[in-house]
JSON list of C-alpha atoms in Angstrom, two decimals:
[
{"chain": "T", "resi": 1, "resn": "MET", "atom": "CA", "xyz": [-52.40, -24.77, -11.07]},
{"chain": "T", "resi": 2, "resn": "TYR", "atom": "CA", "xyz": [-55.15, -24.73, -8.97]},
{"chain": "T", "resi": 3, "resn": "ASP", "atom": "CA", "xyz": [-58.35, -21.94, -8.20]},
{"chain": "T", "resi": 4, "resn": "ILE", "atom": "CA", "xyz": [-58.67, -21.98, -4.34]},
{"chain": "T", "resi": 5, "resn": "ILE", "atom": "CA", "xyz": [-55.79, -22.66, -1.84]},
{"chain": "T", "resi": 6, "resn": "ILE", "atom": "CA", "xyz": [-56.34, -23.58, 1.83]},
{"chain": "T", "resi": 7, "resn": "ILE", "atom": "CA", "xyz": [-53.31, -22.97, 3.89]},
{"chain": "T", "resi": 8, "resn": "TRP", "atom": "CA", "xyz": [-54.54, -23.16, 7.19]},
{"chain": "T", "resi": 9, "resn": "TRP", "atom": "CA", "xyz": [-56.90, -26.25, 7.88]},
{"chain": "T", "resi": 10, "resn": "TRP", "atom": "CA", "xyz": [-60.15, -25.80, 9.81]},
{"chain": "T", "resi": 11, "resn": "ALA", "atom": "CA", "xyz": [-63.32, -28.45, 9.38]},
{"chain": "T", "resi": 12, "resn": "SER", "atom": "CA", "xyz": [-65.39, -25.59, 8.23]},
{"chain": "T", "resi": 13, "resn": "TRP", "atom": "CA", "xyz": [-62.59, -25.15, 5.26]},
{"chain": "T", "resi": 14, "resn": "LEU", "atom": "CA", "xyz": [-63.30, -28.89, 4.38]},
{"chain": "T", "resi": 15, "resn": "PHE", "atom": "CA", "xyz": [-66.64, -28.96, 4.75]},
{"chain": "T", "resi": 16, "resn": "PHE", "atom": "CA", "xyz": [-66.66, -25.63, 1.98]},
{"chain": "T", "resi": 17, "resn": "CYS", "atom": "CA", "xyz": [-64.35, -28.02, -0.57]},
{"chain": "T", "resi": 18, "resn": "ALA", "atom": "CA", "xyz": [-67.12, -30.93, 0.25]},
{"chain": "T", "resi": 19, "resn": "SER", "atom": "CA", "xyz": [-69.98, -28.96, -0.70]},
{"chain": "T", "resi": 20, "resn": "SER", "atom": "CA", "xyz": [-69.09, -26.00, -3.73]},
{"chain": "T", "resi": 21, "resn": "SER", "atom": "CA", "xyz": [-68.69, -25.87, -7.63]},
{"chain": "T", "resi": 22, "resn": "SER", "atom": "CA", "xyz": [-66.32, -29.23, -8.27]},
{"chain": "T", "resi": 23, "resn": "GLU", "atom": "CA", "xyz": [-65.40, -27.00, -11.26]},
{"chain": "T", "resi": 24, "resn": "SER", "atom": "CA", "xyz": [-63.23, -25.19, -8.81]},
{"chain": "T", "resi": 25, "resn": "SER", "atom": "CA", "xyz": [-60.19, -27.08, -8.79]},
{"chain": "T", "resi": 26, "resn": "LYS", "atom": "CA", "xyz": [-58.70, -26.80, -4.65]},
{"chain": "T", "resi": 27, "resn": "LEU", "atom": "CA", "xyz": [-55.49, -27.54, -2.72]},
{"chain": "T", "resi": 28, "resn": "VAL", "atom": "CA", "xyz": [-55.86, -28.11, 1.16]},
{"chain": "T", "resi": 29, "resn": "LEU", "atom": "CA", "xyz": [-51.85, -28.03, 3.03]},
{"chain": "T", "resi": 30, "resn": "GLU", "atom": "CA", "xyz": [-52.05, -29.76, 5.88]},
{"chain": "T", "resi": 31, "resn": "LYS", "atom": "CA", "xyz": [-48.97, -29.05, 7.71]},
{"chain": "T", "resi": 32, "resn": "THR", "atom": "CA", "xyz": [-49.86, -32.25, 10.35]},
{"chain": "T", "resi": 33, "resn": "GLN", "atom": "CA", "xyz": [-49.16, -35.79, 9.35]},
{"chain": "T", "resi": 34, "resn": "ASN", "atom": "CA", "xyz": [-53.25, -36.08, 9.51]},
{"chain": "T", "resi": 35, "resn": "LEU", "atom": "CA", "xyz": [-55.77, -33.57, 7.85]},
{"chain": "T", "resi": 36, "resn": "GLY", "atom": "CA", "xyz": [-58.46, -32.59, 11.40]},
{"chain": "T", "resi": 37, "resn": "SER", "atom": "CA", "xyz": [-55.52, -34.07, 14.48]},
{"chain": "T", "resi": 38, "resn": "LYS", "atom": "CA", "xyz": [-56.54, -31.71, 16.00]},
{"chain": "T", "resi": 39, "resn": "LEU", "atom": "CA", "xyz": [-60.02, -31.29, 15.28]},
{"chain": "T", "resi": 40, "resn": "LEU", "atom": "CA", "xyz": [-60.14, -35.17, 17.13]},
{"chain": "T", "resi": 41, "resn": "VAL", "atom": "CA", "xyz": [-57.64, -33.82, 19.93]},
{"chain": "T", "resi": 42, "resn": "SER", "atom": "CA", "xyz": [-60.23, -31.55, 21.06]},
{"chain": "T", "resi": 43, "resn": "TRP", "atom": "CA", "xyz": [-63.42, -33.57, 19.92]},
{"chain": "T", "resi": 44, "resn": "TRP", "atom": "CA", "xyz": [-63.27, -37.14, 20.13]},
{"chain": "T", "resi": 45, "resn": "TRP", "atom": "CA", "xyz": [-66.32, -38.04, 21.51]},
{"chain": "T", "resi": 46, "resn": "ARG", "atom": "CA", "xyz": [-68.51, -35.20, 21.20]},
{"chain": "T", "resi": 47, "resn": "TRP", "atom": "CA", "xyz": [-68.87, -32.25, 18.63]},
{"chain": "T", "resi": 48, "resn": "ASN", "atom": "CA", "xyz": [-71.70, -29.61, 18.90]},
{"chain": "T", "resi": 49, "resn": "ILE", "atom": "CA", "xyz": [-71.35, -28.56, 15.40]},
{"chain": "T", "resi": 50, "resn": "THR", "atom": "CA", "xyz": [-73.36, -26.12, 15.39]},
{"chain": "T", "resi": 51, "resn": "ASN", "atom": "CA", "xyz": [-76.81, -24.52, 17.02]},
{"chain": "T", "resi": 52, "resn": "LEU", "atom": "CA", "xyz": [-80.51, -23.88, 16.21]},
{"chain": "T", "resi": 53, "resn": "ASN", "atom": "CA", "xyz": [-81.08, -20.32, 18.28]},
{"chain": "T", "resi": 54, "resn": "ILE", "atom": "CA", "xyz": [-78.19, -18.14, 16.96]},
{"chain": "T", "resi": 55, "resn": "ASP", "atom": "CA", "xyz": [-78.59, -14.74, 18.36]},
{"chain": "T", "resi": 56, "resn": "LEU", "atom": "CA", "xyz": [-76.68, -12.80, 15.85]},
{"chain": "T", "resi": 57, "resn": "GLU", "atom": "CA", "xyz": [-76.23, -9.42, 18.21]},
{"chain": "T", "resi": 58, "resn": "ASN", "atom": "CA", "xyz": [-75.62, -10.86, 21.52]},
{"chain": "T", "resi": 59, "resn": "ASP", "atom": "CA", "xyz": [-74.09, -14.38, 20.92]},
{"chain": "T", "resi": 60, "resn": "TYR", "atom": "CA", "xyz": [-70.88, -12.67, 18.73]},
{"chain": "T", "resi": 61, "resn": "PHE", "atom": "CA", "xyz": [-68.61, -10.37, 20.18]},
{"chain": "T", "resi": 62, "resn": "GLY", "atom": "CA", "xyz": [-67.04, -7.75, 17.49]},
{"chain": "T", "resi": 63, "resn": "LEU", "atom": "CA", "xyz": [-67.16, -4.82, 16.15]},
{"chain": "T", "resi": 64, "resn": "ASN", "atom": "CA", "xyz": [-68.16, -5.35, 12.57]},
{"chain": "T", "resi": 65, "resn": "LYS", "atom": "CA", "xyz": [-71.52, -7.40, 13.54]},
{"chain": "T", "resi": 66, "resn": "LYS", "atom": "CA", "xyz": [-73.26, -5.71, 10.85]},
{"chain": "T", "resi": 67, "resn": "PHE", "atom": "CA", "xyz": [-70.56, -8.30, 8.64]},
{"chain": "T", "resi": 68, "resn": "LEU", "atom": "CA", "xyz": [-72.10, -11.70, 10.28]},
{"chain": "T", "resi": 69, "resn": "TYR", "atom": "CA", "xyz": [-75.18, -10.52, 9.26]},
{"chain": "T", "resi": 70, "resn": "SER", "atom": "CA", "xyz": [-74.32, -10.51, 5.32]},
{"chain": "T", "resi": 71, "resn": "VAL", "atom": "CA", "xyz": [-72.32, -14.02, 6.10]},
{"chain": "T", "resi": 72, "resn": "PHE", "atom": "CA", "xyz": [-75.06, -15.59, 7.40]},
{"chain": "T", "resi": 73, "resn": "HIS", "atom": "CA", "xyz": [-77.48, -14.46, 4.58]},
{"chain": "T", "resi": 74, "resn": "LYS", "atom": "CA", "xyz": [-75.67, -16.68, 2.14]},
{"chain": "T", "resi": 75, "resn": "PHE", "atom": "CA", "xyz": [-75.01, -19.73, 4.22]},
{"chain": "T", "resi": 76, "resn": "TRP", "atom": "CA", "xyz": [-77.30, -20.56, 7.68]},
{"chain": "T", "resi": 77, "resn": "ASN", "atom": "CA", "xyz": [-77.13, -23.36, 9.53]},
{"chain": "T", "resi": 78, "resn": "GLN", "atom": "CA", "xyz": [-79.90, -25.19, 8.11]},
{"chain": "T", "resi": 79, "resn": "GLU", "atom": "CA", "xyz": [-78.33, -25.32, 5.21]},
{"chain": "T", "resi": 80, "resn": "PHE", "atom": "CA", "xyz": [-75.24, -26.71, 6.49]},
{"chain": "T", "resi": 81, "resn": "LEU", "atom": "CA", "xyz": [-78.19, -29.37, 7.97]},
{"chain": "T", "resi": 82, "resn": "ASP", "atom": "CA", "xyz": [-79.62, -30.03, 5.06]},
{"chain": "T", "resi": 83, "resn": "TYR", "atom": "CA", "xyz": [-76.66, -31.00, 3.37]},
{"chain": "T", "resi": 84, "resn": "LEU", "atom": "CA", "xyz": [-75.63, -33.16, 6.07]},
{"chain": "T", "resi": 85, "resn": "LYS", "atom": "CA", "xyz": [-79.28, -35.01, 5.75]},
{"chain": "T", "resi": 86, "resn": "LYS", "atom": "CA", "xyz": [-79.05, -34.92, 2.41]},
{"chain": "T", "resi": 87, "resn": "ASN", "atom": "CA", "xyz": [-75.82, -37.33, 2.16]},
{"chain": "T", "resi": 88, "resn": "ASN", "atom": "CA", "xyz": [-77.60, -39.56, 4.83]},
{"chain": "T", "resi": 89, "resn": "VAL", "atom": "CA", "xyz": [-75.16, -38.06, 7.78]},
{"chain": "T", "resi": 90, "resn": "GLU", "atom": "CA", "xyz": [-78.02, -37.66, 10.86]},
{"chain": "T", "resi": 91, "resn": "THR", "atom": "CA", "xyz": [-77.92, -35.23, 13.93]},
{"chain": "T", "resi": 92, "resn": "LYS", "atom": "CA", "xyz": [-79.58, -34.68, 16.63]},
{"chain": "T", "resi": 93, "resn": "VAL", "atom": "CA", "xyz": [-80.87, -31.45, 18.63]},
{"chain": "T", "resi": 94, "resn": "GLU", "atom": "CA", "xyz": [-80.18, -31.46, 23.24]},
{"chain": "T", "resi": 95, "resn": "ASP", "atom": "CA", "xyz": [-80.24, -28.38, 24.96]},
{"chain": "T", "resi": 96, "resn": "ASN", "atom": "CA", "xyz": [-80.41, -25.11, 24.55]},
{"chain": "T", "resi": 97, "resn": "TRP", "atom": "CA", "xyz": [-80.44, -26.31, 20.31]},
{"chain": "T", "resi": 98, "resn": "ARG", "atom": "CA", "xyz": [-77.18, -27.33, 20.50]},
{"chain": "T", "resi": 99, "resn": "VAL", "atom": "CA", "xyz": [-76.76, -29.98, 17.36]},
{"chain": "T", "resi": 100, "resn": "PHE", "atom": "CA", "xyz": [-74.78, -32.89, 17.72]},
{"chain": "T", "resi": 101, "resn": "LEU", "atom": "CA", "xyz": [-73.53, -35.88, 14.71]},
{"chain": "T", "resi": 102, "resn": "LYS", "atom": "CA", "xyz": [-76.73, -38.65, 16.21]},
{"chain": "T", "resi": 103, "resn": "ASP", "atom": "CA", "xyz": [-74.09, -41.42, 16.25]},
{"chain": "T", "resi": 104, "resn": "GLU", "atom": "CA", "xyz": [-71.29, -39.20, 18.12]},
{"chain": "T", "resi": 105, "resn": "SER", "atom": "CA", "xyz": [-68.53, -39.84, 15.85]},
{"chain": "T", "resi": 106, "resn": "THR", "atom": "CA", "xyz": [-66.16, -36.33, 14.81]},
{"chain": "T", "resi": 107, "resn": "LYS", "atom": "CA", "xyz": [-64.08, -39.47, 12.48]},
{"chain": "T", "resi": 108, "resn": "LYS", "atom": "CA", "xyz": [-66.28, -40.58, 11.06]},
{"chain": "T", "resi": 109, "resn": "PHE", "atom": "CA", "xyz": [-67.91, -37.05, 10.20]},
{"chain": "T", "resi": 110, "resn": "LEU", "atom": "CA", "xyz": [-64.09, -35.78, 9.72]},
{"chain": "T", "resi": 111, "resn": "ASP", "atom": "CA", "xyz": [-63.58, -39.31, 7.21]},
{"chain": "T", "resi": 112, "resn": "PHE", "atom": "CA", "xyz": [-66.99, -38.28, 5.44]},
{"chain": "T", "resi": 113, "resn": "LEU", "atom": "CA", "xyz": [-65.56, -34.63, 4.54]},
{"chain": "T", "resi": 114, "resn": "ILE", "atom": "CA", "xyz": [-62.44, -36.18, 3.10]},
{"chain": "T", "resi": 115, "resn": "SER", "atom": "CA", "xyz": [-64.02, -37.96, 1.52]},
{"chain": "T", "resi": 116, "resn": "LYS", "atom": "CA", "xyz": [-66.67, -35.30, -0.30]},
{"chain": "T", "resi": 117, "resn": "SER", "atom": "CA", "xyz": [-63.83, -33.43, -0.87]},
{"chain": "T", "resi": 118, "resn": "LYS", "atom": "CA", "xyz": [-61.68, -35.38, -2.76]},
{"chain": "T", "resi": 119, "resn": "LYS", "atom": "CA", "xyz": [-64.58, -36.38, -5.32]},
{"chain": "T", "resi": 120, "resn": "ASN", "atom": "CA", "xyz": [-64.75, -32.66, -5.17]},
{"chain": "T", "resi": 121, "resn": "ASN", "atom": "CA", "xyz": [-61.76, -31.70, -7.07]},
{"chain": "T", "resi": 122, "resn": "THR", "atom": "CA", "xyz": [-60.17, -31.79, -3.77]},
{"chain": "T", "resi": 123, "resn": "GLN", "atom": "CA", "xyz": [-56.38, -32.29, -3.15]},
{"chain": "T", "resi": 124, "resn": "ILE", "atom": "CA", "xyz": [-55.15, -32.52, -0.09]},
{"chain": "T", "resi": 125, "resn": "LEU", "atom": "CA", "xyz": [-51.75, -32.75, 1.15]},
{"chain": "T", "resi": 126, "resn": "THR", "atom": "CA", "xyz": [-50.08, -33.40, 4.91]},
{"chain": "T", "resi": 127, "resn": "ASN", "atom": "CA", "xyz": [-46.61, -33.04, 6.14]},
{"chain": "T", "resi": 128, "resn": "GLN", "atom": "CA", "xyz": [-46.54, -29.70, 4.40]},
{"chain": "T", "resi": 129, "resn": "ASP", "atom": "CA", "xyz": [-44.76, -26.44, 5.11]},
{"chain": "T", "resi": 130, "resn": "VAL", "atom": "CA", "xyz": [-45.27, -22.77, 3.67]},
{"chain": "T", "resi": 131, "resn": "ILE", "atom": "CA", "xyz": [-42.08, -20.49, 3.70]},
{"chain": "T", "resi": 132, "resn": "GLY", "atom": "CA", "xyz": [-43.96, -18.09, 1.14]},
{"chain": "T", "resi": 133, "resn": "ILE", "atom": "CA", "xyz": [-46.90, -16.91, -0.63]},
{"chain": "T", "resi": 134, "resn": "SER", "atom": "CA", "xyz": [-46.84, -15.01, -3.66]},
{"chain": "T", "resi": 135, "resn": "LYS", "atom": "CA", "xyz": [-49.62, -14.28, -6.70]}
]
């Protein structure tokens, strides 16, 4: 039995697993053989991990922008950057206030998130097909 099950994997969910309470048990189900393979294909060399000049009114589309304020109020990009710094992951700021990994290694960062997640009470299963969900 798990407290949290993540079926559709993405980097933000893995960050959640790495940084959330270790008291909650988490399960990540990945359809492919390698966790993060899509991330590595699209961002192998450089990954713009966040921006410092986020303007919720002008940078995001959709009908419910007020929802974004509640989300970002709970966890803003500076908390993410503080977490990285605390874990010795160096970043650099480039043009247009875009933040990148200092060593530019998406693979190394992915390995870091996987390692932290596993240490934080997360089980990761690959080659998983989800055929149904029930409560």
